[in-house]
Amino acid sequence: MMLLELSGDARPDMAEVPFLCQTSATDPLSDVLRVVKLTGAVFHLVEASSPWGVAVPRARDYSSIILPRAQHLISYHIILKGSGWVEVPEVASTPFEAGDILVLSHGEPYSLLSAPGQRPEYDQEATIAFFREWMAGKLPFVTREGGGGPGGAEYICGFLGCDMLPFNPLLAALPRLLRIRRSKSQRQDLLGGLIDLTLSDACRPQIGSESIRLRLSELIFVEVVRLCLEALPAHETGWLSGLKDPSIGKVLTLLHDAPARPWTLKQLAQEAGMSRSALAARFSHLIGQAPMQYLTLWRMQIAARLLADNSLKVAAVGKEVGYESEAAFSRAFKKTVGASPAKWRDESSKVAT
């Protein structure tokens, strides 16, 4: 589990801001969020009185109800008032309080409870039944639950869909349970403004409100990831840590800005001001893959999205991601993804319909 505590109100000085945030080129975070097709889902407000508790099953057990076309579902909760506990299998019970943000990105079952170890009011089957009623429009935006006692909690419960295959570096970088703590002063920041807009629109629904709420949920998640990026300790590894690193952040920016370019390790090392061996070692340490392996995986993610979204010929898709030969692209795609481009497109079209 990753626990991030955001203290202080100042944003980083420009000298501390990652290279990717100081340029006008395509930044990898925005690129990944675009290509993995981040999609907002309906969300609601929970007002819980003690004792209260809800058990949420694995995302694959209810994703077809909430976002049937999404490959993967991310669950998040924004705690507005009160406190409680979140429990994830093989993770210690974790307390939360007003101002906290909880992100469960790997689709595992979890429980939100007024006390650790408590039997939930809604078990997993009841939660799935609730989701069906909710998505059918039979329930109000505000849900009230619990035993009616004092000391409850109020929180926004939401879901986001995204692509997971063949390669989603952001999803892989996020921990099983991410808890971000924010002080009262920090709740007046951009994220606080987005939350206020969400609640305001929900309380006064108008034509187009659903579309606005969906976009707001996406913006809330992006801002949460940015806060996570800013708060990462220096010793952390992973894709987000790579974005913060001046040299590796620059390399990631180059690869995302021009993925079809015939990059070599030598060229990337020169751009980063490092030796080839030093770049390879640091990139692998932070990202978990060699630079050329990362580039191949990202090319295949772009290709998978192009194959799924339009009618470009396989050769044209291959050229878009740096392969002059259709045969070479098809071999690389099948080796990485486990299916030929044609089969991937066929399977994707079945899901879309």
CSV table of N, CA, C and O in Angstrom, one decimal, residues 243-324:
chain,number,residue,atom,x,y,z
A,243,LEU,N,8.6,9.8,-14.2
A,243,LEU,CA,8.2,11.1,-14.7
A,243,LEU,C,8.8,12.2,-13.9
A,243,LEU,O,9.1,13.3,-14.4
A,244,LYS,N,9.1,12.0,-12.6
A,244,LYS,CA,9.7,13.0,-11.7
A,244,LYS,C,11.2,13.2,-12.0
A,244,LYS,O,11.7,14.3,-11.7
A,245,ASP,N,11.8,12.1,-12.4
A,245,ASP,CA,13.3,12.2,-12.6
A,245,ASP,C,13.6,13.0,-13.8
A,245,ASP,O,13.1,12.8,-14.9
A,246,PRO,N,14.5,14.0,-13.6
A,246,PRO,CA,14.8,14.9,-14.7
A,246,PRO,C,15.3,14.2,-16.0
A,246,PRO,O,14.8,14.5,-17.1
A,247,SER,N,16.2,13.2,-15.9
A,247,SER,CA,16.7,12.5,-17.1
A,247,SER,C,15.7,11.5,-17.6
A,247,SER,O,15.4,11.5,-18.8
A,248,ILE,N,15.2,10.7,-16.8
A,248,ILE,CA,14.2,9.7,-17.3
A,248,ILE,C,12.9,10.3,-17.7
A,248,ILE,O,12.3,9.9,-18.7
A,249,GLY,N,12.5,11.4,-17.0
A,249,GLY,CA,11.3,12.2,-17.5
A,249,GLY,C,11.5,12.7,-18.9
A,249,GLY,O,10.6,12.7,-19.7
A,250,LYS,N,12.7,13.2,-19.2
A,250,LYS,CA,13.0,13.7,-20.5
A,250,LYS,C,12.9,12.6,-21.5
A,250,LYS,O,12.3,12.8,-22.6
A,251,VAL,N,13.4,11.4,-21.2
A,251,VAL,CA,13.4,10.3,-22.2
A,251,VAL,C,12.0,9.9,-22.4
A,251,VAL,O,11.6,9.6,-23.5
A,252,LEU,N,11.2,9.8,-21.3
A,252,LEU,CA,9.8,9.4,-21.5
A,252,LEU,C,9.0,10.4,-22.4
A,252,LEU,O,8.2,10.0,-23.2
A,253,THR,N,9.3,11.7,-22.2
A,253,THR,CA,8.7,12.7,-23.0
A,253,THR,C,9.0,12.6,-24.5
A,253,THR,O,8.2,12.7,-25.3
A,254,LEU,N,10.3,12.3,-24.7
A,254,LEU,CA,10.7,12.1,-26.1
A,254,LEU,C,10.0,10.9,-26.8
A,254,LEU,O,9.6,10.9,-27.9
A,255,LEU,N,10.0,9.8,-26.0
A,255,LEU,CA,9.3,8.6,-26.6
A,255,LEU,C,7.9,8.8,-26.8
A,255,LEU,O,7.3,8.3,-27.8
A,256,HIS,N,7.2,9.5,-25.9
A,256,HIS,CA,5.7,9.7,-26.1
A,256,HIS,C,5.5,10.8,-27.2
A,256,HIS,O,4.4,10.8,-27.8
A,257,ASP,N,6.4,11.7,-27.3
A,257,ASP,CA,6.2,12.8,-28.3
A,257,ASP,C,6.4,12.3,-29.7
A,257,ASP,O,5.8,12.8,-30.7
A,258,ALA,N,7.3,11.3,-29.9
A,258,ALA,CA,7.6,10.8,-31.2
A,258,ALA,C,7.8,9.3,-31.2
A,258,ALA,O,8.9,8.8,-31.4
A,259,PRO,N,6.7,8.5,-30.9
A,259,PRO,CA,6.9,7.0,-30.7
A,259,PRO,C,7.3,6.3,-32.0
A,259,PRO,O,7.9,5.2,-31.9
A,260,ALA,N,7.0,6.9,-33.2
A,260,ALA,CA,7.3,6.2,-34.4
A,260,ALA,C,8.7,6.5,-34.9
A,260,ALA,O,9.2,5.8,-35.8
A,261,ARG,N,9.4,7.4,-34.2
A,261,ARG,CA,10.8,7.7,-34.6
A,261,ARG,C,11.7,6.5,-34.3
A,261,ARG,O,11.5,5.8,-33.3
A,262,PRO,N,12.6,6.2,-35.2
A,262,PRO,CA,13.5,5.0,-35.0
A,262,PRO,C,14.6,5.3,-33.9
A,262,PRO,O,15.8,5.4,-34.2
A,263,TRP,N,14.1,5.4,-32.7
A,263,TRP,CA,15.0,5.7,-31.6
A,263,TRP,C,16.1,4.6,-31.4
A,263,TRP,O,15.8,3.4,-31.6
A,264,THR,N,17.2,5.0,-30.9
A,264,THR,CA,18.2,4.0,-30.5
A,264,THR,C,18.6,4.4,-29.1
A,264,THR,O,18.4,5.6,-28.6
A,265,LEU,N,19.2,3.5,-28.3
A,265,LEU,CA,19.6,3.8,-26.9
A,265,LEU,C,20.7,4.9,-26.9
A,265,LEU,O,20.7,5.8,-26.1
A,266,LYS,N,21.5,4.9,-28.0
A,266,LYS,CA,22.5,6.0,-28.1
A,266,LYS,C,21.9,7.3,-28.2
A,266,LYS,O,22.3,8.3,-27.6
A,267,GLN,N,20.9,7.5,-29.1
A,267,GLN,CA,20.2,8.8,-29.3
A,267,GLN,C,19.5,9.2,-28.0
A,267,GLN,O,19.6,10.4,-27.6
A,268,LEU,N,18.9,8.3,-27.3
A,268,LEU,CA,18.2,8.7,-26.1
A,268,LEU,C,19.2,9.1,-25.0
A,268,LEU,O,18.9,10.1,-24.3
A,269,ALA,N,20.3,8.4,-24.9
A,269,ALA,CA,21.3,8.8,-23.9
A,269,ALA,C,21.9,10.1,-24.2
A,269,ALA,O,22.1,10.9,-23.3
A,270,GLN,N,22.1,10.5,-25.5
A,270,GLN,CA,22.6,11.8,-25.8
A,270,GLN,C,21.6,12.9,-25.5
A,270,GLN,O,22.0,13.9,-24.9
A,271,GLU,N,20.3,12.6,-25.7
A,271,GLU,CA,19.3,13.6,-25.4
A,271,GLU,C,19.2,13.8,-23.8
A,271,GLU,O,19.0,14.9,-23.4
A,272,ALA,N,19.5,12.7,-23.1
A,272,ALA,CA,19.4,12.8,-21.6
A,272,ALA,C,20.7,13.3,-21.0
A,272,ALA,O,20.7,13.5,-19.8
A,273,GLY,N,21.7,13.4,-21.8
A,273,GLY,CA,23.0,13.8,-21.2
A,273,GLY,C,23.6,12.7,-20.3
A,273,GLY,O,24.3,13.0,-19.3
A,274,MET,N,23.4,11.4,-20.7
A,274,MET,CA,23.9,10.3,-19.9
A,274,MET,C,24.6,9.3,-20.9
A,274,MET,O,24.4,9.4,-22.1
A,275,SER,N,25.4,8.4,-20.3
A,275,SER,CA,26.0,7.3,-21.1
A,275,SER,C,24.9,6.3,-21.3
A,275,SER,O,23.9,6.3,-20.6
A,276,ARG,N,25.1,5.5,-22.3
A,276,ARG,CA,24.1,4.4,-22.6
A,276,ARG,C,23.9,3.5,-21.4
A,276,ARG,O,22.7,3.1,-21.1
A,277,SER,N,25.0,3.1,-20.8
A,277,SER,CA,24.9,2.2,-19.7
A,277,SER,C,24.1,2.8,-18.5
A,277,SER,O,23.3,2.2,-17.8
A,278,ALA,N,24.4,4.1,-18.3
A,278,ALA,CA,23.8,4.8,-17.1
A,278,ALA,C,22.3,4.9,-17.4
A,278,ALA,O,21.5,4.8,-16.5
A,279,LEU,N,21.9,5.3,-18.6
A,279,LEU,CA,20.5,5.5,-19.0
A,279,LEU,C,19.8,4.1,-18.8
A,279,LEU,O,18.7,4.1,-18.2
A,280,ALA,N,20.4,3.1,-19.4
A,280,ALA,CA,19.7,1.8,-19.4
A,280,ALA,C,19.5,1.3,-17.9
A,280,ALA,O,18.4,0.8,-17.6
A,281,ALA,N,20.5,1.5,-17.1
A,281,ALA,CA,20.4,1.1,-15.7
A,281,ALA,C,19.4,1.9,-14.9
A,281,ALA,O,18.5,1.3,-14.2
A,282,ARG,N,19.4,3.2,-15.1
A,282,ARG,CA,18.4,4.1,-14.3
A,282,ARG,C,17.0,3.9,-14.8
A,282,ARG,O,16.1,3.9,-14.0
A,283,PHE,N,16.8,3.8,-16.1
A,283,PHE,CA,15.5,3.6,-16.7
A,283,PHE,C,14.9,2.3,-16.2
A,283,PHE,O,13.8,2.3,-15.8
A,284,SER,N,15.7,1.3,-16.3
A,284,SER,CA,15.2,0.0,-15.8
A,284,SER,C,14.9,-0.1,-14.3
A,284,SER,O,13.9,-0.7,-13.9
A,285,HIS,N,15.7,0.7,-13.5
A,285,HIS,CA,15.5,0.7,-12.1
A,285,HIS,C,14.2,1.4,-11.8
A,285,HIS,O,13.4,0.9,-10.9
A,286,LEU,N,13.9,2.5,-12.4
A,286,LEU,CA,12.7,3.3,-12.1
A,286,LEU,C,11.5,2.7,-12.8
A,286,LEU,O,10.4,2.6,-12.2
A,287,ILE,N,11.6,2.4,-14.1
A,287,ILE,CA,10.4,2.0,-14.9
A,287,ILE,C,10.2,0.5,-14.8
A,287,ILE,O,9.0,0.1,-15.0
A,288,GLY,N,11.2,-0.3,-14.6
A,288,GLY,CA,11.1,-1.7,-14.5
A,288,GLY,C,11.2,-2.4,-15.9
A,288,GLY,O,11.0,-3.6,-16.0
A,289,GLN,N,11.6,-1.6,-16.9
A,289,GLN,CA,11.8,-2.1,-18.2
A,289,GLN,C,13.0,-1.3,-18.9
A,289,GLN,O,13.2,-0.2,-18.5
A,290,ALA,N,13.6,-1.9,-19.9
A,290,ALA,CA,14.6,-1.2,-20.7
A,290,ALA,C,13.9,-0.2,-21.5
A,290,ALA,O,12.8,-0.4,-21.9
A,291,PRO,N,14.6,0.9,-21.9
A,291,PRO,CA,14.0,1.9,-22.7
A,291,PRO,C,13.4,1.4,-24.0
A,291,PRO,O,12.3,1.7,-24.4
A,292,MET,N,14.1,0.5,-24.8
A,292,MET,CA,13.6,0.0,-26.0
A,292,MET,C,12.4,-0.9,-25.8
A,292,MET,O,11.5,-1.0,-26.6
A,293,GLN,N,12.4,-1.7,-24.7
A,293,GLN,CA,11.2,-2.5,-24.4
A,293,GLN,C,10.0,-1.7,-24.1
A,293,GLN,O,8.9,-2.0,-24.5
A,294,TYR,N,10.2,-0.6,-23.3
A,294,TYR,CA,9.1,0.3,-23.0
A,294,TYR,C,8.6,0.9,-24.3
A,294,TYR,O,7.3,1.0,-24.5
A,295,LEU,N,9.4,1.3,-25.2
A,295,LEU,CA,9.0,1.9,-26.5
A,295,LEU,C,8.1,0.9,-27.3
A,295,LEU,O,7.1,1.3,-27.8
A,296,THR,N,8.6,-0.3,-27.3
A,296,THR,CA,7.8,-1.3,-28.0
A,296,THR,C,6.4,-1.5,-27.4
A,296,THR,O,5.4,-1.6,-28.1
A,297,LEU,N,6.4,-1.6,-26.1
A,297,LEU,CA,5.1,-1.8,-25.4
A,297,LEU,C,4.2,-0.6,-25.7
A,297,LEU,O,3.0,-0.8,-25.9
A,298,TRP,N,4.7,0.6,-25.6
A,298,TRP,CA,3.9,1.8,-25.9
A,298,TRP,C,3.4,1.8,-27.3
A,298,TRP,O,2.2,2.2,-27.6
A,299,ARG,N,4.3,1.5,-28.2
A,299,ARG,CA,3.8,1.4,-29.6
A,299,ARG,C,2.7,0.5,-29.8
A,299,ARG,O,1.7,0.7,-30.5
A,300,MET,N,2.7,-0.7,-29.1
A,300,MET,CA,1.7,-1.7,-29.3
A,300,MET,C,0.4,-1.2,-28.6
A,300,MET,O,-0.7,-1.5,-29.1
A,301,GLN,N,0.5,-0.4,-27.6
A,301,GLN,CA,-0.7,0.2,-27.0
A,301,GLN,C,-1.4,1.2,-27.9
A,301,GLN,O,-2.6,1.2,-28.1
A,302,ILE,N,-0.6,2.0,-28.6
A,302,ILE,CA,-1.1,2.9,-29.6
A,302,ILE,C,-1.8,2.1,-30.7
A,302,ILE,O,-2.9,2.5,-31.2
A,303,ALA,N,-1.1,1.1,-31.2
A,303,ALA,CA,-1.6,0.3,-32.3
A,303,ALA,C,-2.9,-0.4,-31.9
A,303,ALA,O,-3.8,-0.4,-32.7
A,304,ALA,N,-3.0,-0.9,-30.7
A,304,ALA,CA,-4.2,-1.5,-30.3
A,304,ALA,C,-5.4,-0.6,-30.3
A,304,ALA,O,-6.5,-1.0,-30.7
A,305,ARG,N,-5.1,0.6,-29.8
A,305,ARG,CA,-6.2,1.6,-29.8
A,305,ARG,C,-6.6,2.0,-31.3
A,305,ARG,O,-7.8,2.1,-31.6
A,306,LEU,N,-5.6,2.2,-32.2
A,306,LEU,CA,-5.9,2.5,-33.6
A,306,LEU,C,-6.7,1.3,-34.2
A,306,LEU,O,-7.7,1.6,-35.0
A,307,LEU,N,-6.3,0.1,-33.9
A,307,LEU,CA,-7.0,-1.0,-34.5
A,307,LEU,C,-8.4,-1.1,-34.0
A,307,LEU,O,-9.3,-1.5,-34.8
A,308,ALA,N,-8.7,-0.8,-32.8
A,308,ALA,CA,-10.0,-0.9,-32.2
A,308,ALA,C,-10.9,0.3,-32.6
A,308,ALA,O,-12.1,0.1,-32.6
A,309,ASP,N,-10.3,1.4,-32.8
A,309,ASP,CA,-11.1,2.6,-33.0
A,309,ASP,C,-11.5,3.0,-34.5
A,309,ASP,O,-12.4,3.8,-34.7
A,310,ASN,N,-10.7,2.5,-35.4
A,310,ASN,CA,-11.0,2.9,-36.8
A,310,ASN,C,-10.7,1.8,-37.8
A,310,ASN,O,-10.3,0.7,-37.4
A,311,SER,N,-10.9,2.1,-39.0
A,311,SER,CA,-10.7,1.1,-40.1
A,311,SER,C,-9.4,1.2,-40.9
A,311,SER,O,-9.3,0.8,-42.0
A,312,LEU,N,-8.4,1.8,-40.3
A,312,LEU,CA,-7.1,1.9,-40.9
A,312,LEU,C,-6.6,0.4,-41.2
A,312,LEU,O,-6.8,-0.5,-40.4
A,313,LYS,N,-6.0,0.3,-42.3
A,313,LYS,CA,-5.4,-1.0,-42.7
A,313,LYS,C,-4.3,-1.3,-41.7
A,313,LYS,O,-3.6,-0.4,-41.1
A,314,VAL,N,-4.0,-2.6,-41.5
A,314,VAL,CA,-2.9,-3.0,-40.6
A,314,VAL,C,-1.6,-2.4,-41.0
A,314,VAL,O,-0.9,-1.9,-40.1
A,315,ALA,N,-1.3,-2.3,-42.2
A,315,ALA,CA,0.0,-1.7,-42.7
A,315,ALA,C,0.0,-0.3,-42.3
A,315,ALA,O,1.1,0.2,-41.8
A,316,ALA,N,-1.1,0.5,-42.4
A,316,ALA,CA,-1.1,1.9,-42.0
A,316,ALA,C,-1.0,2.1,-40.5
A,316,ALA,O,-0.3,3.0,-40.1
A,317,VAL,N,-1.6,1.2,-39.7
A,317,VAL,CA,-1.4,1.2,-38.3
A,317,VAL,C,0.1,1.0,-37.9
A,317,VAL,O,0.7,1.7,-37.1
A,318,GLY,N,0.7,0.0,-38.6
A,318,GLY,CA,2.1,-0.3,-38.3
A,318,GLY,C,3.0,0.9,-38.6
A,318,GLY,O,3.9,1.2,-37.9
A,319,LYS,N,2.7,1.6,-39.7
A,319,LYS,CA,3.5,2.7,-40.1
A,319,LYS,C,3.3,3.9,-39.1
A,319,LYS,O,4.3,4.6,-38.8
A,320,GLU,N,2.1,4.0,-38.5
A,320,GLU,CA,1.9,5.0,-37.5
A,320,GLU,C,2.7,4.9,-36.3
A,320,GLU,O,3.0,5.8,-35.6
A,321,VAL,N,3.1,3.6,-36.0
A,321,VAL,CA,3.9,3.4,-34.8
A,321,VAL,C,5.3,3.0,-35.1
A,321,VAL,O,6.1,2.5,-34.2
A,322,GLY,N,5.8,3.2,-36.3
A,322,GLY,CA,7.2,3.1,-36.6
A,322,GLY,C,7.7,1.9,-37.4
A,322,GLY,O,8.9,1.6,-37.5
A,323,TYR,N,6.7,1.1,-38.0
A,323,TYR,CA,7.1,-0.1,-38.7
A,323,TYR,C,6.8,0.1,-40.2
A,323,TYR,O,5.6,0.3,-40.6
A,324,GLU,N,7.8,0.1,-41.0
A,324,GLU,CA,7.7,0.3,-42.5
A,324,GLU,C,7.0,-1.0,-43.1
A,324,GLU,O,6.3,-0.9,-44.1
